[in-house]
Short mmCIF file of C-alpha atoms in Angstrom, two decimals:
data_model
loop_
_atom_site.label_atom_id
_atom_site.label_comp_id
_atom_site.label_asym_id
_atom_site.label_seq_id
_atom_site.Cartn_x
_atom_site.Cartn_y
_atom_site.Cartn_z
CA MET A 235 103.43 80.04 97.41
CA LEU A 236 106.82 79.78 99.01
CA LEU A 237 109.88 77.81 98.00
CA GLY A 238 111.25 75.25 100.42
CA GLU A 239 113.48 72.25 100.76
CA VAL A 240 112.18 69.16 102.48
CA VAL A 241 114.79 68.42 105.15
CA GLY A 242 113.10 65.85 107.35
CA THR A 243 110.07 64.04 108.66
CA LEU A 244 107.97 64.30 111.80
CA VAL A 245 105.91 61.72 113.68
CA ALA A 246 102.95 62.61 115.87
CA THR A 247 100.81 59.73 117.09
CA ARG A 248 98.43 61.80 119.17
CA LYS A 249 96.65 64.30 116.98
CA GLU A 250 93.32 65.68 115.87
CA ALA A 251 91.54 62.65 114.37
CA THR A 252 91.08 64.25 110.95
CA MET A 253 94.87 64.47 110.59
CA ASP A 254 95.33 60.68 110.74
CA GLY A 255 97.29 59.24 107.86
CA PHE A 256 99.04 62.42 106.82
CA LYS A 257 102.75 62.60 106.15
CA PHE A 258 104.31 65.54 107.97
CA LEU A 259 107.40 66.96 106.33
CA VAL A 260 109.86 69.43 107.82
CA VAL A 261 110.52 72.21 105.31
CA LYS A 262 113.14 74.96 105.35
CA SER A 263 112.18 78.04 103.35
CA LEU A 264 114.31 79.09 100.41
CA ASP A 265 114.49 82.56 98.91
CA VAL A 266 114.23 83.07 95.15
CA ASP A 267 118.01 82.85 94.90
CA GLY A 268 117.85 79.33 96.33
CA LYS A 269 119.39 80.16 99.70
CA VAL A 270 117.91 79.09 103.01
CA ALA A 271 115.65 81.90 104.20
CA ALA A 272 114.16 82.75 107.56
CA GLY A 273 111.14 80.67 108.41
CA SER A 274 110.51 76.97 108.44
CA VAL A 275 107.36 74.99 108.67
CA VAL A 276 105.94 71.51 109.11
CA ALA A 277 103.77 70.85 106.07
CA VAL A 278 101.41 68.11 104.98
CA ASP A 279 102.47 66.45 101.75
CA ALA A 280 99.87 66.39 98.95
CA VAL A 281 102.13 65.38 96.06
CA GLY A 282 104.45 62.59 97.21
CA ALA A 283 107.44 64.77 98.02
CA GLY A 284 110.45 63.32 99.81
CA VAL A 285 113.44 64.49 101.81
CA GLY A 286 115.87 66.47 99.67
CA GLU A 287 113.31 67.72 97.19
CA VAL A 288 112.64 71.37 96.48
CA VAL A 289 108.96 72.16 96.67
CA LEU A 290 106.30 74.83 96.61
CA TYR A 291 104.09 75.06 99.66
CA ALA A 292 100.94 77.05 100.27
CA THR A 293 99.95 78.41 103.65
CA GLY A 294 96.81 79.70 105.31
CA SER A 295 93.38 78.67 104.04
CA ALA A 296 94.93 77.71 100.68
CA ALA A 297 96.48 74.75 102.50
CA ARG A 298 93.01 73.23 102.81
CA GLN A 299 92.25 73.39 99.07
CA THR A 300 93.60 69.95 98.23
CA GLU A 301 91.68 66.67 98.12
CA ALA A 302 93.59 65.44 101.14
CA THR A 303 93.45 68.44 103.42
CA ARG A 304 89.94 69.87 102.95
CA ASP A 305 88.27 70.91 106.24
CA ARG A 306 91.26 69.84 108.30
CA PRO A 307 93.36 71.88 110.77
CA CYS A 308 96.19 72.16 108.28
CA ASP A 309 97.81 75.51 107.51
CA ALA A 310 100.70 74.42 105.27
CA VAL A 311 100.63 71.99 102.35
CA ILE A 312 103.20 70.96 99.78
CA MET A 313 101.31 71.29 96.51
CA ALA A 314 104.10 71.04 93.90
CA ILE A 315 107.55 69.58 93.40
CA VAL A 316 109.80 72.08 91.64
CA ASP A 317 111.62 71.03 88.45
CA THR A 318 113.44 74.28 87.80
CA TRP A 319 113.22 78.03 88.18
CA GLU A 320 115.14 80.95 86.82
CA VAL A 321 115.70 84.54 87.89
CA ASP A 322 116.87 87.27 85.52
CA GLY A 323 117.29 84.69 82.77
CA LYS A 324 119.64 82.48 84.78
CA GLU A 325 118.72 79.03 86.06
CA VAL A 326 118.78 79.06 89.85
CA TYR A 327 117.78 75.46 90.42
CA LYS A 328 117.27 72.33 88.39
CA LYS A 329 116.06 69.05 89.83
CA GLY A 330 118.94 66.55 89.73
CA MET B 80 102.01 74.02 111.12
CA LEU B 81 104.61 75.34 113.50
CA LEU B 82 106.59 73.58 116.20
CA GLY B 83 106.26 74.81 119.75
CA GLU B 84 106.84 73.91 123.36
CA VAL B 85 104.03 74.32 125.85
CA VAL B 86 105.54 76.44 128.62
CA GLY B 87 102.54 77.49 130.67
CA THR B 88 98.85 78.05 131.14
CA LEU B 89 96.56 81.07 131.05
CA VAL B 90 93.30 81.84 132.80
CA ALA B 91 90.69 84.27 131.43
CA THR B 92 87.33 84.29 133.16
CA ARG B 93 85.79 87.06 131.10
CA LYS B 94 85.72 86.05 127.47
CA GLU B 95 83.60 85.63 124.38
CA ALA B 96 80.94 83.10 125.46
CA THR B 97 81.83 80.58 122.76
CA MET B 98 85.32 80.27 124.24
CA ASP B 99 84.02 78.92 127.57
CA GLY B 100 85.59 75.68 128.67
CA PHE B 101 88.73 75.93 126.56
CA LYS B 102 92.17 75.31 127.97
CA PHE B 103 94.55 78.11 126.95
CA LEU B 104 98.18 77.09 126.71
CA VAL B 105 101.19 79.38 126.40
CA VAL B 106 103.43 78.14 123.58
CA LYS B 107 106.95 79.20 122.62
CA SER B 108 107.81 78.56 118.98
CA LEU B 109 110.66 76.23 118.10
CA ASP B 110 112.61 76.18 114.87
CA VAL B 111 113.24 72.92 113.01
CA ASP B 112 116.52 72.53 114.89
CA GLY B 113 114.58 72.50 118.15
CA LYS B 114 115.73 75.90 119.38
CA VAL B 115 113.39 78.57 120.71
CA ALA B 116 112.43 80.80 117.79
CA ALA B 117 110.92 84.24 117.58
CA GLY B 118 107.19 84.28 118.14
CA SER B 119 105.00 82.87 120.82
CA VAL B 120 101.30 82.36 121.02
CA VAL B 121 98.44 81.45 123.31
CA ALA B 122 96.76 78.43 121.75
CA VAL B 123 93.65 76.41 122.46
CA ASP B 124 94.40 72.77 123.17
CA ALA B 125 92.56 70.20 121.02
CA VAL B 126 94.59 67.10 121.90
CA GLY B 127 95.20 67.03 125.65
CA ALA B 128 98.66 68.59 125.58
CA GLY B 129 100.38 69.62 128.80
CA VAL B 130 103.17 71.86 129.98
CA GLY B 131 106.57 70.63 128.79
CA GLU B 132 105.28 68.86 125.70
CA VAL B 133 106.43 69.64 122.18
CA VAL B 134 103.50 70.18 119.87
CA LEU B 135 102.37 71.21 116.43
CA TYR B 136 100.01 74.15 116.26
CA ALA B 137 98.00 75.54 113.38
CA THR B 138 97.15 79.21 112.99
CA GLY B 139 94.68 81.30 111.02
CA SER B 140 91.42 79.79 109.79
CA ALA B 141 92.94 76.30 110.13
CA ALA B 142 92.67 76.78 113.89
CA ARG B 143 88.90 76.55 113.58
CA GLN B 144 88.93 73.17 111.79
CA THR B 145 88.72 71.04 114.92
CA GLU B 146 85.59 69.71 116.61
CA ALA B 147 86.22 71.98 119.57
CA THR B 148 87.06 75.24 117.87
CA ARG B 149 84.69 75.43 114.89
CA ASP B 150 83.11 78.91 114.40
CA ARG B 151 84.92 80.34 117.40
CA PRO B 152 87.25 83.36 117.60
CA CYS B 153 90.29 81.10 117.87
CA ASP B 154 93.33 81.68 115.66
CA ALA B 155 95.76 79.15 117.13
CA VAL B 156 95.14 75.51 118.05
CA ILE B 157 97.39 72.68 119.20
CA MET B 158 96.42 69.82 116.89
CA ALA B 159 99.20 67.28 117.49
CA ILE B 160 101.70 66.19 120.14
CA VAL B 161 105.07 65.50 118.57
CA ASP B 162 106.75 62.12 119.17
CA THR B 163 109.89 62.74 117.18
CA TRP B 164 111.30 64.56 114.20
CA GLU B 165 114.52 64.39 112.24
CA VAL B 166 116.43 66.75 109.99
CA ASP B 167 119.05 65.60 107.49
CA GLY B 168 118.76 62.07 108.82
CA LYS B 169 119.51 63.01 112.43
CA GLU B 170 116.96 62.91 115.23
CA VAL B 171 116.39 66.41 116.54
CA TYR B 172 113.81 65.55 119.19
CA LYS B 173 112.31 62.46 120.77
CA LYS B 174 109.55 62.56 123.34
CA GLY B 175 111.00 61.45 126.69
CA MET C 42 95.76 84.35 120.14
CA LEU C 43 98.22 87.01 121.14
CA LEU C 44 98.72 88.77 124.44
CA GLY C 45 98.36 92.52 124.55
CA GLU C 46 97.85 95.48 126.81
CA VAL C 47 95.14 97.98 126.01
CA VAL C 48 96.94 101.33 125.99
CA GLY C 49 94.43 103.67 124.43
CA THR C 50 91.35 104.40 122.38
CA LEU C 51 90.71 105.52 118.82
CA VAL C 52 87.87 107.51 117.25
CA ALA C 53 86.91 107.25 113.59
CA THR C 54 83.68 108.93 112.55
CA ARG C 55 83.91 108.13 108.88
CA LYS C 56 84.01 104.40 108.39
CA GLU C 57 82.47 101.42 106.64
CA ALA C 58 78.84 101.48 107.80
CA THR C 59 78.96 98.00 109.31
CA MET C 60 81.63 99.17 111.74
CA ASP C 61 79.32 101.74 113.39
CA GLY C 62 79.07 101.47 117.12
CA PHE C 63 82.30 99.57 117.68
CA LYS C 64 84.81 100.53 120.31
CA PHE C 65 88.31 100.65 118.83
CA LEU C 66 91.10 99.96 121.30
CA VAL C 67 94.80 100.51 120.77
CA VAL C 68 96.70 97.39 121.84
CA LYS C 69 100.43 96.85 122.34
CA SER C 70 101.52 93.24 121.96
CA LEU C 71 103.15 91.47 124.91
CA ASP C 72 105.39 88.43 124.73
CA VAL C 73 104.82 85.45 127.01
CA ASP C 74 107.21 86.98 129.54
CA GLY C 75 104.92 90.00 129.78
CA LYS C 76 107.23 92.45 128.03
CA VAL C 77 106.13 94.74 125.23
CA ALA C 78 106.79 92.94 121.96
CA ALA C 79 107.03 94.11 118.38
CA GLY C 80 103.68 94.72 116.78
CA SER C 81 100.66 96.66 117.81
CA VAL C 82 97.15 96.71 116.54
CA VAL C 83 93.83 98.52 116.72
CA ALA C 84 91.28 95.93 117.80
CA VAL C 85 87.52 95.87 118.19
CA ASP C 86 86.44 95.10 121.74
CA ALA C 87 84.06 92.15 122.18
CA VAL C 88 84.31 91.70 125.95
CA GLY C 89 84.18 95.12 127.61
CA ALA C 90 87.92 95.61 127.98
CA GLY C 91 89.33 98.94 129.11
CA VAL C 92 92.59 100.86 129.03
CA GLY C 93 95.23 99.22 131.22
CA GLU C 94 93.84 95.70 130.95
CA VAL C 95 95.80 92.74 129.65
CA VAL C 96 93.86 90.87 127.00
CA LEU C 97 93.91 88.12 124.42
CA TYR C 98 93.17 89.15 120.88
CA ALA C 99 92.51 87.07 117.79
CA THR C 100 93.47 88.16 114.29
CA GLY C 101 92.55 87.22 110.75
CA SER C 102 89.24 85.55 109.98
CA ALA C 103 88.96 84.48 113.63
CA ALA C 104 88.30 88.14 114.42
CA ARG C 105 84.92 87.82 112.72
CA GLN C 106 83.76 84.87 114.83
CA THR C 107 82.09 86.92 117.56
CA GLU C 108 78.47 88.03 117.75
CA ALA C 109 79.53 91.61 117.23
CA THR C 110 82.00 91.31 114.41
CA ARG C 111 80.49 88.68 112.08
CA ASP C 112 80.74 89.62 108.36
CA ARG C 113 82.47 92.90 109.12
CA PRO C 114 85.82 94.22 107.85
CA CYS C 115 87.44 93.52 111.20
CA ASP C 116 90.75 91.65 111.42
CA ALA C 117 91.52 91.99 115.15
CA VAL C 118 89.19 91.42 118.09
CA ILE C 119 89.72 91.35 121.83
CA MET C 120 87.98 88.12 122.86
CA ALA C 121 89.19 87.65 126.45
CA ILE C 122 90.45 89.60 129.45
CA VAL C 123 93.39 87.83 131.07
CA ASP C 124 93.26 87.04 134.79
CA THR C 125 96.64 85.39 135.08
CA TRP C 126 99.21 83.31 133.24
CA GLU C 127 102.29 81.40 134.22
CA VAL C 128 105.41 80.21 132.43
CA ASP C 129 107.64 77.43 133.73
CA GLY C 130 105.57 77.29 136.91
CA LYS C 131 106.02 80.97 137.74
CA GLU C 132 103.25 83.53 137.63
CA VAL C 133 104.08 86.14 134.98
CA TYR C 134 100.98 88.29 135.39
CA LYS C 135 98.03 88.56 137.72
CA LYS C 136 95.20 91.01 137.23
CA GLY C 137 95.39 93.63 139.99
CA MET D 18 98.07 94.10 97.94
CA LEU D 19 101.82 94.20 97.70
CA LEU D 20 104.07 95.61 95.01
CA GLY D 21 106.46 93.27 93.26
CA GLU D 22 108.65 92.83 90.24
CA VAL D 23 108.38 89.66 88.21
CA VAL D 24 111.96 88.38 88.01
CA GLY D 25 111.56 84.86 86.69
CA THR D 26 109.54 81.75 86.00
CA LEU D 27 109.17 78.37 87.68
CA VAL D 28 108.29 74.95 86.31
CA ALA D 29 106.71 72.20 88.40
CA THR D 30 105.45 69.16 86.53
CA ARG D 31 104.29 67.23 89.55
CA LYS D 32 101.67 69.18 91.39
CA GLU D 33 98.18 69.12 92.86
CA ALA D 34 95.96 68.38 89.84
CA THR D 35 93.91 71.56 90.19
CA MET D 36 97.06 73.62 89.64
CA ASP D 37 97.61 72.24 86.11
CA GLY D 38 98.00 74.89 83.45
CA PHE D 39 99.00 77.72 85.72
CA LYS D 40 101.93 79.98 85.02
CA PHE D 41 104.12 80.34 88.11
CA LEU D 42 106.04 83.58 88.33
CA VAL D 43 108.86 84.41 90.70
CA VAL D 44 108.20 87.81 92.29
CA LYS D 45 110.46 90.01 94.40
CA SER D 46 108.61 92.39 96.70
CA LEU D 47 109.08 96.13 96.30
CA ASP D 48 108.46 98.76 98.93
CA VAL D 49 106.45 101.87 98.13
CA ASP D 50 109.66 103.67 97.21
CA GLY D 51 110.26 101.08 94.49
CA LYS D 52 113.19 99.37 96.18
CA VAL D 53 113.48 95.61 96.60
CA ALA D 54 112.02 94.73 99.98
CA ALA D 55 112.27 91.69 102.19
CA GLY D 56 110.08 88.84 101.07
CA SER D 57 109.58 87.13 97.78
CA VAL D 58 106.96 84.77 96.55
CA VAL D 59 105.99 82.44 93.74
CA ALA D 60 102.64 83.68 92.44
CA VAL D 61 100.10 82.46 89.93
CA ASP D 62 99.54 84.89 87.10
CA ALA D 63 95.93 85.99 86.48
CA VAL D 64 96.56 88.93 84.15
CA GLY D 65 99.19 87.94 81.60
CA ALA D 66 102.17 89.47 83.41
CA GLY D 67 105.69 88.79 82.19
CA VAL D 68 109.26 88.95 83.46
CA GLY D 69 110.37 92.52 84.13
CA GLU D 70 106.90 93.88 84.85
CA VAL D 71 105.90 95.58 88.07
CA VAL D 72 102.74 94.09 89.49
CA LEU D 73 100.32 94.01 92.38
CA TYR D 74 99.82 90.65 94.02
CA ALA D 75 97.29 89.52 96.59
CA THR D 76 97.99 86.87 99.21
CA GLY D 77 95.98 84.64 101.50
CA SER D 78 92.38 83.74 100.69
CA ALA D 79 92.18 86.78 98.36
CA ALA D 80 94.45 84.85 96.01
CA ARG D 81 91.58 82.47 95.32
CA GLN D 82 89.15 85.22 94.27
CA THR D 83 89.98 85.16 90.57
CA GLU D 84 88.31 83.13 87.83
CA ALA D 85 91.45 81.06 87.45
CA THR D 86 92.34 80.33 91.04
CA ARG D 87 89.01 79.69 92.78
CA ASP D 88 89.08 76.69 95.18
CA ARG D 89 92.72 75.95 94.40
CA PRO D 90 95.68 75.67 96.79
CA CYS D 91 96.99 79.05 95.69
CA ASP D 92 97.98 81.68 98.23
CA ALA D 93 99.49 84.35 95.96
CA VAL D 94 98.10 85.74 92.71
CA ILE D 95 99.16 88.56 90.44
CA MET D 96 95.94 90.49 89.91
CA ALA D 97 97.16 93.74 88.30
CA ILE D 98 100.01 95.12 86.20
CA VAL D 99 101.11 98.50 87.51
CA ASP D 100 101.22 101.48 85.12
CA THR D 101 102.45 104.06 87.58
CA TRP D 102 102.37 105.12 91.21
CA GLU D 103 103.34 108.19 93.09
CA VAL D 104 104.27 108.99 96.69
CA ASP D 105 104.13 112.47 98.19
CA GLY D 106 103.26 113.87 94.77
CA LYS D 107 106.31 112.43 93.04
CA GLU D 108 106.19 109.66 90.48
CA VAL D 109 108.04 106.62 91.83
CA TYR D 110 107.50 104.32 88.87
CA LYS D 111 106.14 104.53 85.35
CA LYS D 112 105.82 101.55 83.04
CA GLY D 113 108.36 101.95 80.22
CA MET E 97 93.31 96.76 111.99
CA LEU E 98 96.49 98.66 111.37
CA LEU E 99 97.17 102.38 111.34
CA GLY E 100 98.50 103.95 108.18
CA GLU E 101 98.99 107.18 106.33
CA VAL E 102 97.86 107.48 102.74
CA VAL E 103 100.95 108.71 100.89
CA GLY E 104 100.04 108.24 97.25
CA THR E 105 98.01 106.69 94.49
CA LEU E 106 98.54 103.86 92.03
CA VAL E 107 97.20 103.25 88.53
CA ALA E 108 96.84 99.80 86.99
CA THR E 109 94.91 99.57 83.75
CA ARG E 110 95.37 95.87 83.23
CA LYS E 111 93.89 93.97 86.10
CA GLU E 112 91.51 91.22 87.16
CA ALA E 113 88.13 92.39 85.79
CA THR E 114 86.44 92.42 89.19
CA MET E 115 88.91 95.06 90.36
CA ASP E 116 87.74 97.62 87.76
CA GLY E 117 86.78 100.97 89.19
CA PHE E 118 88.68 100.68 92.43
CA LYS E 119 90.88 103.43 93.78
CA PHE E 120 94.26 102.03 94.83
CA LEU E 121 95.98 103.97 97.57
CA VAL E 122 99.58 103.63 98.71
CA VAL E 123 99.68 103.37 102.52
CA LYS E 124 102.62 103.53 104.89
CA SER E 125 102.03 101.78 108.21
CA LEU E 126 102.18 103.77 111.42
CA ASP E 127 102.82 102.39 114.88
CA VAL E 128 100.60 103.34 117.81
CA ASP E 129 102.95 106.22 118.60
CA GLY E 130 102.26 107.67 115.16
CA LYS E 131 105.67 106.95 113.69
CA VAL E 132 106.21 105.28 110.33
CA ALA E 133 106.53 101.55 110.94
CA ALA E 134 107.87 98.70 108.87
CA GLY E 135 105.45 97.53 106.23
CA SER E 136 103.50 99.29 103.57
CA VAL E 137 100.66 98.20 101.41
CA VAL E 138 98.52 99.14 98.44
CA ALA E 139 94.94 99.19 99.69
CA VAL E 140 91.54 99.60 98.10
CA ASP E 141 89.65 102.59 99.44
CA ALA E 142 86.17 101.90 100.83
CA VAL E 143 85.55 105.20 102.62
CA GLY E 144 86.67 108.06 100.40
CA ALA E 145 90.11 108.52 101.91
CA GLY E 146 92.65 110.81 100.28
CA VAL E 147 96.38 111.43 100.28
CA GLY E 148 97.60 112.76 103.62
CA GLU E 149 94.87 111.16 105.69
CA VAL E 150 95.48 108.78 108.56
CA VAL E 151 93.40 105.66 108.22
CA LEU E 152 92.64 102.22 109.56
CA TYR E 153 93.06 99.36 107.12
CA ALA E 154 92.08 95.72 107.42
CA THR E 155 93.99 92.89 105.77
CA GLY E 156 93.35 89.28 104.86
CA SER E 157 89.83 88.00 104.35
CA ALA E 158 88.49 90.95 106.36
CA ALA E 159 89.40 93.11 103.38
CA ARG E 160 86.57 91.49 101.42
CA GLN E 161 83.89 92.32 103.99
CA THR E 162 82.89 95.65 102.51
CA GLU E 163 80.15 96.33 99.96
CA ALA E 164 82.77 97.23 97.39
CA THR E 165 85.27 94.45 97.83
CA ARG E 166 83.17 91.33 98.41
CA ASP E 167 84.43 88.25 96.48
CA ARG E 168 87.29 90.20 94.91
CA PRO E 169 91.02 89.47 95.00
CA CYS E 170 91.60 92.25 97.50
CA ASP E 171 93.63 91.66 100.66
CA ALA E 172 93.83 95.20 102.06
CA VAL E 173 91.03 97.75 102.45
CA ILE E 174 90.83 101.16 104.07
CA MET E 175 87.70 100.89 106.19
CA ALA E 176 87.95 104.00 108.41
CA ILE E 177 89.42 107.49 108.46
CA VAL E 178 90.93 108.23 111.86
CA ASP E 179 89.83 111.36 113.75
CA THR E 180 92.03 110.93 116.78
CA TRP E 181 93.66 108.38 119.04
CA GLU E 182 95.34 108.49 122.38
CA VAL E 183 97.85 106.31 124.22
CA ASP E 184 98.36 106.38 127.97
CA GLY E 185 95.94 109.30 128.21
CA LYS E 186 97.83 111.51 125.77
CA GLU E 187 96.56 112.43 122.33
CA VAL E 188 98.89 111.00 119.70
CA TYR E 189 97.06 112.26 116.63
CA LYS E 190 94.20 114.57 115.81
CA LYS E 191 92.89 115.14 112.31
CA GLY E 192 93.76 118.70 111.26
#
């Protein structure tokens, strides 16, 4: 899974029918030191994440292994909201 | 899913038989700030997208999870046409 | 799918038994402007492509969705020979 | 599989229900010469790895091929703890 | 598939049980001109490859499509030993 920060939302009225009702979130990748990394993605939200939250997202076929996304053309899903992580014994991030 | 702009079309008469009838679109990737990003792809269109439109496309096995593309050698599909998205509360793009 | 030019051939006598009889082609990736891009691959040919031809190839699990490659350890397949494509209304490539 | 060093841990209370009980480890990629490489990942632990250990991790659908992770939205799993490896006949790493 | 040279071996005693008995080989990627390319991987050997040999390896779900690796958390497999390849009509590599 990759770390990311939810920075925005996206609206798409015309889409594959099986994607109706999904919330699309714009996510910037973070590296393990908490800095913005290369790569960003539009992910489906499976856990009620909102703008400003730090999340874990899964890509590829793993993105279809949630109740919501099964068998859908979805290749990125937010599957956890991060509370905290640490690297080398030091806290990098803690949810405010 | 990744953001992209449809910039052209591609014709391939000789192809795997299961790919007959598909519309191949040339897509340049966009980053979440709406700028052209590294990476481009030829995607199958599942939603009636046209040149000049901003779209979401799914890659990998997700690209086979549409009615049209199931069980076909397709690794990139346009599955939504973007109306608008915003980052940090500011509108980055709005369909004209 | 990605654009590529077939630049050569590869011979491998000792291989997983299910790969017997395949033609391995060496493919250099092209960007949508027709220039050689980063990345190259050895792909199985599913459409009778030859050296010098411009092709579309699919990667990942999509590469197993052809008659020839199903259930085989193949992660790149040439599934179309390109006739022509255009970007921003201008023809980038036309098969000679 | 890729080489990595476990550098930390991550806590996420709110997550897809099927991910309950997993240990999330923060992993920095290593190249085959044992140096930190580009790319890092948050992986599920399937073998009892701890901070400071050098591991192999699998990504993509392979990450769901362990007892623990089957059918879950997990795209990276630690599936081995490395004892030693060598390159060009010289030992690069040996577990202390 | 990608080209690589087997440069070493790796030992991991503690691992997912289904990976017992596998030979892990350290592989440096080669580009189609035979030069070392970015990217390296630890792959399972399905064809009896040894250090110093030039091989083809498959990644992703394709890496589970061999007798040995089916249903295992393996995302890279050596599925062929290369005899020779040529680019633009010139031999790039020939097995010694």
